[in-house]
Short mmCIF file of C-alpha atoms in Angstrom, two decimals:
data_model
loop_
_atom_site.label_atom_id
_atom_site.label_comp_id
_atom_site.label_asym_id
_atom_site.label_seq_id
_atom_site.Cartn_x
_atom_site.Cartn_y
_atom_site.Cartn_z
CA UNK A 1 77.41 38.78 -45.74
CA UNK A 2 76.92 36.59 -42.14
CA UNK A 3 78.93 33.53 -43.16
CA UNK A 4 77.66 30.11 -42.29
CA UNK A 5 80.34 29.75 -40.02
CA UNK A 6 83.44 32.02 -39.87
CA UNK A 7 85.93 30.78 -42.51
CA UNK A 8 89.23 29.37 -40.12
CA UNK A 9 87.09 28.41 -36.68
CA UNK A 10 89.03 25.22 -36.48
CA UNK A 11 92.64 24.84 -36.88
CA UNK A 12 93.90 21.07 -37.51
CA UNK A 13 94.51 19.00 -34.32
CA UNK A 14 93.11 16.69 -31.50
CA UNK A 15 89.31 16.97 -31.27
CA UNK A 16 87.81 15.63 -27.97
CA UNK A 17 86.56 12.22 -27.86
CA UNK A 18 83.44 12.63 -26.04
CA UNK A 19 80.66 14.87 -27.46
CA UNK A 20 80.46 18.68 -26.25
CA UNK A 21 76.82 19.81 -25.51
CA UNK A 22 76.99 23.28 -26.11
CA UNK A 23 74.73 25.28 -23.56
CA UNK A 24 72.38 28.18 -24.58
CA UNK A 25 72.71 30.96 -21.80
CA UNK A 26 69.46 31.54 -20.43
CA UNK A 27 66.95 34.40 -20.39
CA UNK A 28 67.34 36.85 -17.94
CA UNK A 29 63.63 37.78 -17.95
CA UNK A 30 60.85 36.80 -14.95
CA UNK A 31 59.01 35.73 -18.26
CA UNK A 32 58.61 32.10 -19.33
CA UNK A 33 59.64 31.68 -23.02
CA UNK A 34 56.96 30.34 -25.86
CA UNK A 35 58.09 29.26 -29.24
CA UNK A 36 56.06 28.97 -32.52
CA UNK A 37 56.98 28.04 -35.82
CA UNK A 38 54.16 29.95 -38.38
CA UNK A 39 54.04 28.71 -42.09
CA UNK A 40 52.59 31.65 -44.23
CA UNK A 41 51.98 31.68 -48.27
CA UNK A 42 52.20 35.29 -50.26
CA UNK A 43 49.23 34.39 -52.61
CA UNK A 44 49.85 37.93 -54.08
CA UNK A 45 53.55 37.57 -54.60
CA UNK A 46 55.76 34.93 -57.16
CA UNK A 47 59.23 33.64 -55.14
CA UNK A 48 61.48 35.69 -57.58
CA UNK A 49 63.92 32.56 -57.31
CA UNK A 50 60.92 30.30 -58.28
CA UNK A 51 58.57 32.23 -60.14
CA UNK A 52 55.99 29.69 -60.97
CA UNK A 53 55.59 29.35 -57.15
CA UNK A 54 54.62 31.93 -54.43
CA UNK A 55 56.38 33.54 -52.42
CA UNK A 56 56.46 30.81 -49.32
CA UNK A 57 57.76 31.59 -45.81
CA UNK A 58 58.81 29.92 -42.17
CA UNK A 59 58.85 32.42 -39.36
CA UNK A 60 60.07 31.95 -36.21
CA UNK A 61 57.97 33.77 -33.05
CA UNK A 62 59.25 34.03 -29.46
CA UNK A 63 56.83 34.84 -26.77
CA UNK A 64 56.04 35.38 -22.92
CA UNK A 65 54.33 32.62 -22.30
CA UNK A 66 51.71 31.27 -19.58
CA UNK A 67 53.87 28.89 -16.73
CA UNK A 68 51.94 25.83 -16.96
CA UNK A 69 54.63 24.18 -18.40
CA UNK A 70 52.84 21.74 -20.72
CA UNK A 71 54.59 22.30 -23.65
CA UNK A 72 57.71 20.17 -24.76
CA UNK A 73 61.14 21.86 -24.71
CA UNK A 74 61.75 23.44 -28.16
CA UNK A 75 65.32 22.72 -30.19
CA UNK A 76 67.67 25.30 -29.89
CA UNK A 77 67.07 25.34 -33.57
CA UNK A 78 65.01 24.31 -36.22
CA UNK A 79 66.19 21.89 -38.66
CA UNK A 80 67.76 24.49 -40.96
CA UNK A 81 69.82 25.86 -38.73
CA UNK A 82 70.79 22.90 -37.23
CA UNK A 83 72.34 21.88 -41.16
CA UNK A 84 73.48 25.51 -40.96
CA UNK A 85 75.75 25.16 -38.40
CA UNK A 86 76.84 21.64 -38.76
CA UNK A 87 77.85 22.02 -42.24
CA UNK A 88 79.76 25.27 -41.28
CA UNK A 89 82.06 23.85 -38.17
CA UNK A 90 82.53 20.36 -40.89
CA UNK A 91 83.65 22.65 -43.21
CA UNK A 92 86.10 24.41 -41.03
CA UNK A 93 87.64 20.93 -39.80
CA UNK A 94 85.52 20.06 -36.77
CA UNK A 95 83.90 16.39 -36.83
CA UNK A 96 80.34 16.59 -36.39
CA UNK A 97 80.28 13.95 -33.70
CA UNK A 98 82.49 15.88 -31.66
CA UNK A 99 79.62 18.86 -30.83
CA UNK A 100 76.11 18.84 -30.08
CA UNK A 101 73.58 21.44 -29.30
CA UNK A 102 71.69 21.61 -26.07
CA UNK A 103 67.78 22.13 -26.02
CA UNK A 104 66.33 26.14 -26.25
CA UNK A 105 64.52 27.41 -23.12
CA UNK A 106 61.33 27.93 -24.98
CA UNK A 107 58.23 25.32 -24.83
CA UNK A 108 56.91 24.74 -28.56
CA UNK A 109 53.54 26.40 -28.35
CA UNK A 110 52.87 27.18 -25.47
CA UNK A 111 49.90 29.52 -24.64
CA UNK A 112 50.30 32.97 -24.56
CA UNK A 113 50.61 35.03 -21.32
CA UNK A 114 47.66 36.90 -20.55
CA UNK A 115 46.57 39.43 -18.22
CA UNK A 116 48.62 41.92 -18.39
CA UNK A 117 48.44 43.81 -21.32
CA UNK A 118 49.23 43.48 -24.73
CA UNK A 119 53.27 43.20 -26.00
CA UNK A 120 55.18 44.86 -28.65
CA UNK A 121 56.33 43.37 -31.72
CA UNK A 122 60.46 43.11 -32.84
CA UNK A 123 60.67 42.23 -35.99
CA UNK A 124 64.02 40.49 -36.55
CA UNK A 125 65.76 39.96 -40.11
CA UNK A 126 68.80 37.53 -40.13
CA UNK A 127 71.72 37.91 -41.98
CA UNK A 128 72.64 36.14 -45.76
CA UNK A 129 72.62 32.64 -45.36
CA UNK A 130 71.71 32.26 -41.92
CA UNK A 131 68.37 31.07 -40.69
CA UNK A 132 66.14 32.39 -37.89
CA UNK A 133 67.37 30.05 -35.00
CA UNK A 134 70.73 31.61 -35.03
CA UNK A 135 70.14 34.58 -33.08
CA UNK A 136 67.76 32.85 -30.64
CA UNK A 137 69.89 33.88 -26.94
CA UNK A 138 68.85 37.68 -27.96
CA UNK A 139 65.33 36.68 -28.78
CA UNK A 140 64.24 34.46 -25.87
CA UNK A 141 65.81 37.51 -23.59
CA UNK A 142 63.85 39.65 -25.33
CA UNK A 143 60.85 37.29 -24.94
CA UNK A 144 61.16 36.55 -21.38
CA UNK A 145 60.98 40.47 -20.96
CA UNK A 146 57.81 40.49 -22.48
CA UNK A 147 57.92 41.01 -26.27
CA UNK A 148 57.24 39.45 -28.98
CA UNK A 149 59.68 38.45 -31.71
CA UNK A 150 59.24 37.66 -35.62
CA UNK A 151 62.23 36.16 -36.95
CA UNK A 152 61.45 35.51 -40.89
CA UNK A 153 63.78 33.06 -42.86
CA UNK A 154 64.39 34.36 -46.25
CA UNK A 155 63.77 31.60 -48.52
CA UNK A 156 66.08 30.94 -50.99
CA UNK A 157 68.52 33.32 -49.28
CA UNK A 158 68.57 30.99 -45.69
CA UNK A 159 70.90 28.59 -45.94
CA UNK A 160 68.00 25.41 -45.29
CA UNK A 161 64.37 25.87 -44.49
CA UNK A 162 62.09 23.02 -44.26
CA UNK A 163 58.67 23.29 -44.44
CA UNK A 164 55.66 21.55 -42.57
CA UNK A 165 55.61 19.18 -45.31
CA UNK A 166 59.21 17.96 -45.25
CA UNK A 167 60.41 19.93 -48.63
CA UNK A 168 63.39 22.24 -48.03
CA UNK A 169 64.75 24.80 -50.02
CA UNK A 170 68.23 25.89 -49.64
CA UNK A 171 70.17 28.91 -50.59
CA UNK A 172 70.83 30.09 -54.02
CA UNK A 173 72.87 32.82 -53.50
CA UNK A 174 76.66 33.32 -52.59
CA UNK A 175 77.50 34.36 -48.80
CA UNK A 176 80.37 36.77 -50.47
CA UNK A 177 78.50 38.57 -53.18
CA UNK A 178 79.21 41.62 -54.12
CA UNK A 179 77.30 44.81 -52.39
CA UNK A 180 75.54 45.57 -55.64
CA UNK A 181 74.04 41.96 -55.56
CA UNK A 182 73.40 42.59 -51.64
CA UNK A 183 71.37 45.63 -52.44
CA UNK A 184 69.13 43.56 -55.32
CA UNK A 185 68.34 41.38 -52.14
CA UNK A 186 66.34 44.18 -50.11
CA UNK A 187 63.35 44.48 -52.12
CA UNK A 188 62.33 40.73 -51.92
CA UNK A 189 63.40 40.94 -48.16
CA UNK A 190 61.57 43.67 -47.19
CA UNK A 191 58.90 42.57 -49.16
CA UNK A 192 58.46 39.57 -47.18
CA UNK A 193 59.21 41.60 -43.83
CA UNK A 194 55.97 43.80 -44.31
CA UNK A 195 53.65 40.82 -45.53
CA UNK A 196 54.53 39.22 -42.42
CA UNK A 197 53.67 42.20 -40.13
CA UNK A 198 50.51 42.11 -42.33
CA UNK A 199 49.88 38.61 -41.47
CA UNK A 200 50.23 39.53 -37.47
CA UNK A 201 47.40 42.68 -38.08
CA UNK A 202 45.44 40.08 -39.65
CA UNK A 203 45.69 37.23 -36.98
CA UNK A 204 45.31 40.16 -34.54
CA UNK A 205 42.20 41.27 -35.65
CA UNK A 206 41.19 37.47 -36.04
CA UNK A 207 40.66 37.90 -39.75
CA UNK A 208 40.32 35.63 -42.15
CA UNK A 209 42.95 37.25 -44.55
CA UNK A 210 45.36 35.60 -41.93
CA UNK A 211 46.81 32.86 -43.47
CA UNK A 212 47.74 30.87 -40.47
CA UNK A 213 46.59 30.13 -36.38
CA UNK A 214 49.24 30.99 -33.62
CA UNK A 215 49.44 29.61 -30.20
CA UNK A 216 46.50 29.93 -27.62
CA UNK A 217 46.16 33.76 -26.72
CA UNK A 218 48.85 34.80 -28.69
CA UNK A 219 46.62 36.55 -31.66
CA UNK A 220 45.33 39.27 -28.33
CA UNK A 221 48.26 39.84 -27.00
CA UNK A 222 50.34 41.78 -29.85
CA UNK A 223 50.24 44.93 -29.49
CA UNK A 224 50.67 46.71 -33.58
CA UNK A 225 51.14 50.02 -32.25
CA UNK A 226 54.51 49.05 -31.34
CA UNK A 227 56.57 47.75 -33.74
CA UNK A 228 60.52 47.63 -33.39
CA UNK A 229 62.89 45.56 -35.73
CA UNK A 230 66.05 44.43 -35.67
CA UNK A 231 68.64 42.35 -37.81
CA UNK A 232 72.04 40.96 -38.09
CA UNK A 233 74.46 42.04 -41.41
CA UNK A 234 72.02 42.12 -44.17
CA UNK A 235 69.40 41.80 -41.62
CA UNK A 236 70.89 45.47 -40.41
CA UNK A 237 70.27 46.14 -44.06
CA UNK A 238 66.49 45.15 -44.14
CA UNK A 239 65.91 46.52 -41.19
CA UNK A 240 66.81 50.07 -42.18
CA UNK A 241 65.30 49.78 -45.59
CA UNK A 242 62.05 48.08 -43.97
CA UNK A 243 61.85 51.34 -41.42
CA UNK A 244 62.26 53.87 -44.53
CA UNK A 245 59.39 51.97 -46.75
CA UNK A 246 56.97 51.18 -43.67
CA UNK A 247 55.74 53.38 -41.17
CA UNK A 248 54.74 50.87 -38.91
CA UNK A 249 58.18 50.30 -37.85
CA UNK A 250 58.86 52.57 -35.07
CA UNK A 251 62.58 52.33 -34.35
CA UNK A 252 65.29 49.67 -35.40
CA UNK A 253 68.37 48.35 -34.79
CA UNK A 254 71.15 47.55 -37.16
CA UNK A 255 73.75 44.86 -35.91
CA UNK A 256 77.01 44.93 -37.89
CA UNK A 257 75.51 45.73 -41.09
CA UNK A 258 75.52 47.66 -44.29
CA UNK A 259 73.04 50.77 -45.18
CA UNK A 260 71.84 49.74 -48.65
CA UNK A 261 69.46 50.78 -51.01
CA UNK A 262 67.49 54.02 -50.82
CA UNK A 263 67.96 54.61 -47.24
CA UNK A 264 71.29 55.03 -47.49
CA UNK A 265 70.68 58.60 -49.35
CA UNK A 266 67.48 59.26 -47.70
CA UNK A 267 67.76 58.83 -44.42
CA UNK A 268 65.37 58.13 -41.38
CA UNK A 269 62.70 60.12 -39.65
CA UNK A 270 62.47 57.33 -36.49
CA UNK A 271 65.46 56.13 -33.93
CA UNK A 272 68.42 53.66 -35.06
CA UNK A 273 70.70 51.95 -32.46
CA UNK A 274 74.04 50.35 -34.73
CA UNK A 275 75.77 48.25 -32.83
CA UNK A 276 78.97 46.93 -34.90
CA UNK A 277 82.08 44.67 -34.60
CA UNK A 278 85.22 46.66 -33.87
CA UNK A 279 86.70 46.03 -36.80
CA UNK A 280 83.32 46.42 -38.75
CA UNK A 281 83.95 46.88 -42.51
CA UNK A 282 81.04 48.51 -43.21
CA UNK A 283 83.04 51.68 -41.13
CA UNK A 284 84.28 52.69 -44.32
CA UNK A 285 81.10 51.63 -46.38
CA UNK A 286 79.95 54.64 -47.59
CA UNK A 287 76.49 54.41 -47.07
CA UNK A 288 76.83 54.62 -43.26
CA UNK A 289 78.02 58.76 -43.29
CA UNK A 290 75.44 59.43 -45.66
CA UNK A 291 72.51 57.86 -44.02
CA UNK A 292 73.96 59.59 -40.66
CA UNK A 293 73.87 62.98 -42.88
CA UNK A 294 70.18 62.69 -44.00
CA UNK A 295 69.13 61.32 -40.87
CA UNK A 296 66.55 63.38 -39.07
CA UNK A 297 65.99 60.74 -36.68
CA UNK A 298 67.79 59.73 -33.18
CA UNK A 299 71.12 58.26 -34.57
CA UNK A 300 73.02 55.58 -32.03
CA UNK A 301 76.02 54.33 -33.38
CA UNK A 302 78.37 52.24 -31.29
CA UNK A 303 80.67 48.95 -31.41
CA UNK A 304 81.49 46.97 -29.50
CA UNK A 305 85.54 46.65 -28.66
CA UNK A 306 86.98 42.97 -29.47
CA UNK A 307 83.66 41.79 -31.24
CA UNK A 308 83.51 39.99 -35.00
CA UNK A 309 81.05 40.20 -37.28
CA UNK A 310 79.54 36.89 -35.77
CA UNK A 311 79.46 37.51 -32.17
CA UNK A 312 76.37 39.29 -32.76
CA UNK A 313 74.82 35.80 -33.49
CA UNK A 314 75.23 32.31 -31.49
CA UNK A 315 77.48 31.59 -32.92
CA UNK A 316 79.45 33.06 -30.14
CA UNK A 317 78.36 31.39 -28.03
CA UNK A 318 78.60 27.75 -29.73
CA UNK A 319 82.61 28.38 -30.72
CA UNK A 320 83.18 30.01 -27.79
CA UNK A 321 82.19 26.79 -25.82
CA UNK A 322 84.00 24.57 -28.48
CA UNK A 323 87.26 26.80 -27.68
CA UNK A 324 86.99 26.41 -23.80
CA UNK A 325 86.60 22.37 -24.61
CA UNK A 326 89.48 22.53 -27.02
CA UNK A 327 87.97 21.76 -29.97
CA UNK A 328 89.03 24.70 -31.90
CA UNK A 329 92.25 26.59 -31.21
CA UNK A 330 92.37 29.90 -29.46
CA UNK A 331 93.40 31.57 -32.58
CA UNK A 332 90.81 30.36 -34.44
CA UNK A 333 88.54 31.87 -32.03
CA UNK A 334 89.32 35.13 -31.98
CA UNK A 335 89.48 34.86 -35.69
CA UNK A 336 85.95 34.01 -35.29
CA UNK A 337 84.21 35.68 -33.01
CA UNK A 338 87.00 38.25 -31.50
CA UNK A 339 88.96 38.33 -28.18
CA UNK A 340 86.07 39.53 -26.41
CA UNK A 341 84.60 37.23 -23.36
CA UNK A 342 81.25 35.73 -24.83
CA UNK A 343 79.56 35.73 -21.99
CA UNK A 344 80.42 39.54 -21.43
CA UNK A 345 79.26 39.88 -25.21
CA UNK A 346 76.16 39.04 -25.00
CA UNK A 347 75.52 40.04 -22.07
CA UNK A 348 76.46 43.71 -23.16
CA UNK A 349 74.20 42.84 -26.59
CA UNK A 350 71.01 41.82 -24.88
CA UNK A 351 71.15 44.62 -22.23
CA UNK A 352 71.38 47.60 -24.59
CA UNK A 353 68.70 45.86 -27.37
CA UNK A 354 66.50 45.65 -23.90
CA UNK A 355 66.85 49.17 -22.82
CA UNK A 356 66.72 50.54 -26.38
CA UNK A 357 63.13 48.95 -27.09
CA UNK A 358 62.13 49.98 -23.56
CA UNK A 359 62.96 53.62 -24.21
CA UNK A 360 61.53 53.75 -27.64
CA UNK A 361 58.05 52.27 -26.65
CA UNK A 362 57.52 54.08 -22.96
CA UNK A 363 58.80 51.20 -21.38
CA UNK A 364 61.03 53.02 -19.21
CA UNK A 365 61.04 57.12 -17.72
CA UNK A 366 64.11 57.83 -19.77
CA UNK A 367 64.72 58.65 -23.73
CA UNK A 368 66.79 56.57 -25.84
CA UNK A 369 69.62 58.49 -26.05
CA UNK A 370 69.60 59.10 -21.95
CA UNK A 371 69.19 55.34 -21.87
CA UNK A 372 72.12 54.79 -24.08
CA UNK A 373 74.06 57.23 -22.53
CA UNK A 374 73.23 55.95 -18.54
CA UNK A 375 74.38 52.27 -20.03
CA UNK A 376 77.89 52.90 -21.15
CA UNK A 377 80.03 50.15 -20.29
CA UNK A 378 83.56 50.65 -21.69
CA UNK A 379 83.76 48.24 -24.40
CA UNK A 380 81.13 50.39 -25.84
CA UNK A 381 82.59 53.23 -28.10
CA UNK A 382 80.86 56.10 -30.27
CA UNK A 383 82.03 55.54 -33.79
CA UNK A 384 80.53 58.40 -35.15
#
């Protein structure tokens, strides 16, 4: 599904003596950025990859946080995305002395903002093999706006996840399996997608059902009658199963991924934004038409012209710097991550995800569709 790193981002050749610190654009919100790592146990559920265990989980949460600035810097990553990437550029020829990434713009647990209100929740589902820290220049954005976002590693399915002890698990399962194996994938996934909104009504209502503490304030200031998700490739996937098997979520968004699993017949009663690569192979998938023909609800599908299948991740960003440093060869970045300016990428990706999740939850005076419609840019085409 989302490879670890694009097969062919390096081409053999000269790589650059000195280190390249790649740079994580910053948040464009008047928000400062918390970040919390939350270790949570299914007691109720076996790992189906480990049955004589349960089901065991690292989530990632983004926040608006209070300014004090007391909190350390967090890493751009956490440890298993860090391995993620590393072993990903090695793989496709570039020396892993030859890159480094630069710090986040979040503070590890910082307290919560308070005082003005309560802030919705995105759920956000990563694609297969990748771990929560690779999509983190959409969710500190979305953070510094004033949401919350969940990121869940799928254990067993992430490529490395370490746990507060020091154990990691990696992944089991192969990044190019077939769609039928993909599909067997969204049951466990969404599985673990609803226990953790469970977890965040629990810490909410300060039960004692929730299974672990958050950051100063942050329990009061989620807001569980909004709840958005969104995901990258087979996170797209989980986030449009998730919608049609829980209630709670209130709109999604689907970023260059498949519709599997019962969804794709049934449809969806509640808004979908699809943003995809524009030369997306899940246009010919055939559960896209389908879900689009049982759909009763808002249906936004769009891609974006000279995107990949990874520039909907940082990746983009982090080969994108590499190229401009000459560490990988312009071919191999377009092979990558597309011809498209990754600055102008992202920036395109983090507006519309904004304005979408304002519409949906009365953020804004205008509808979703009016919203998508006022915000067309013209690498944005209908596909449907």
């Amino acid at each position: 599904m989302a490879a670890t790193t694009a097969t062919g981002v390096a081409e053999a050749g000269p790589v650059t003596p000195t280190a390249v610190t790649i740079t994580l654009p910053a948040p464009t919100g008047p928000d400062p950025v918390g970040l919390t790592q939350w270790h949570l146990t299914d007691t109720n559920r076996a790992d189906p990859w480990d049955p004589d265990q349960r089901r065991e989980l690292m989530v990632q949460i983004w926040y608006p946080a209070d300014d004090a600035d007391i909190a350390p810097i967090a890493p751009w990553m956490p440890p298993g995305g860090q391995q993620e990437q590393s072993y990903g550029l090695a793989q496709s020829g570039v020396a892993p002395d030859s890159w480094a990434l630069g710090p986040s713009h979040s503070r590890s647990d910082e307290p919560a903002r308070t005082g003005n209100g309560r802030f919705p929740i995105l759920l956000n589902s990563p694609g297969l093999d990748d771990t929560t820290g690779l999509n983190t220049a959409q969710a500190e954005d979305l953070a510094s706006h004033g949401y919350v976002v969940v990121a869940i590693n799928h254990t067993h399915e992430a490529f490395a996840v370490q746990f507060p002890d020091g154990h990691t698990e990696h992944s089991v399962v192969q990044v190019d399996s077939s769609p039928n194996v993909l599909e067997g994938l969204l049951p466990t996934r969404v599985a673990d997608t609803r226990f953790v909104l469970d977890q965040l009504t629990a810490a909410a209502a300060h039960s004692t059902e929730a299974d672990a503490a958050l950051p100063q304030h942050l329990a009061d200031d989620l807001d569980l009658t909004k709840v958005g998700m969104f995901g990258h490739s087979l996170g797209g996937s989980t986030t449009a199963q998730t919608m049609h098997d829980d209630s709670r979520v209130a709109a999604g968004v689907n970023l260059d991924g498949p519709i599997l699993g019962p969804v794709a017949t049934d449809g969806l009663d509640r808004p979908m934004l699809m943003l995809a690569a524009d030369n997306s192979p899940w246009f010919a998938h055939p559960g896209w038409e389908p879900l689009w023909a049982s759909n009763t609800g808002l249906k936004l599908p769009l891609r974006i012209t000279g995107a990949r299948h990874m520039s909907f991740t940082d990746e983009q960003v982090i080969v994108a710097q590499l190229a401009t440093a000459g560490v990988v060869s312009p071919d191999s970045r377009n092979s990558a991550i597309g011809p498209i300016d990754a600055t102008r990428s992202l920036d395109l990706q983090r507006s519309y995800l904004l304005a979408y999740f304002d519409a949906v939850f009365g953020r804004s005076d205008r509808s979703p569709a009016e919203t998508i419609t006022r915000l067309a840019q013209p690498e944005m085409l209908p596909h449907l």
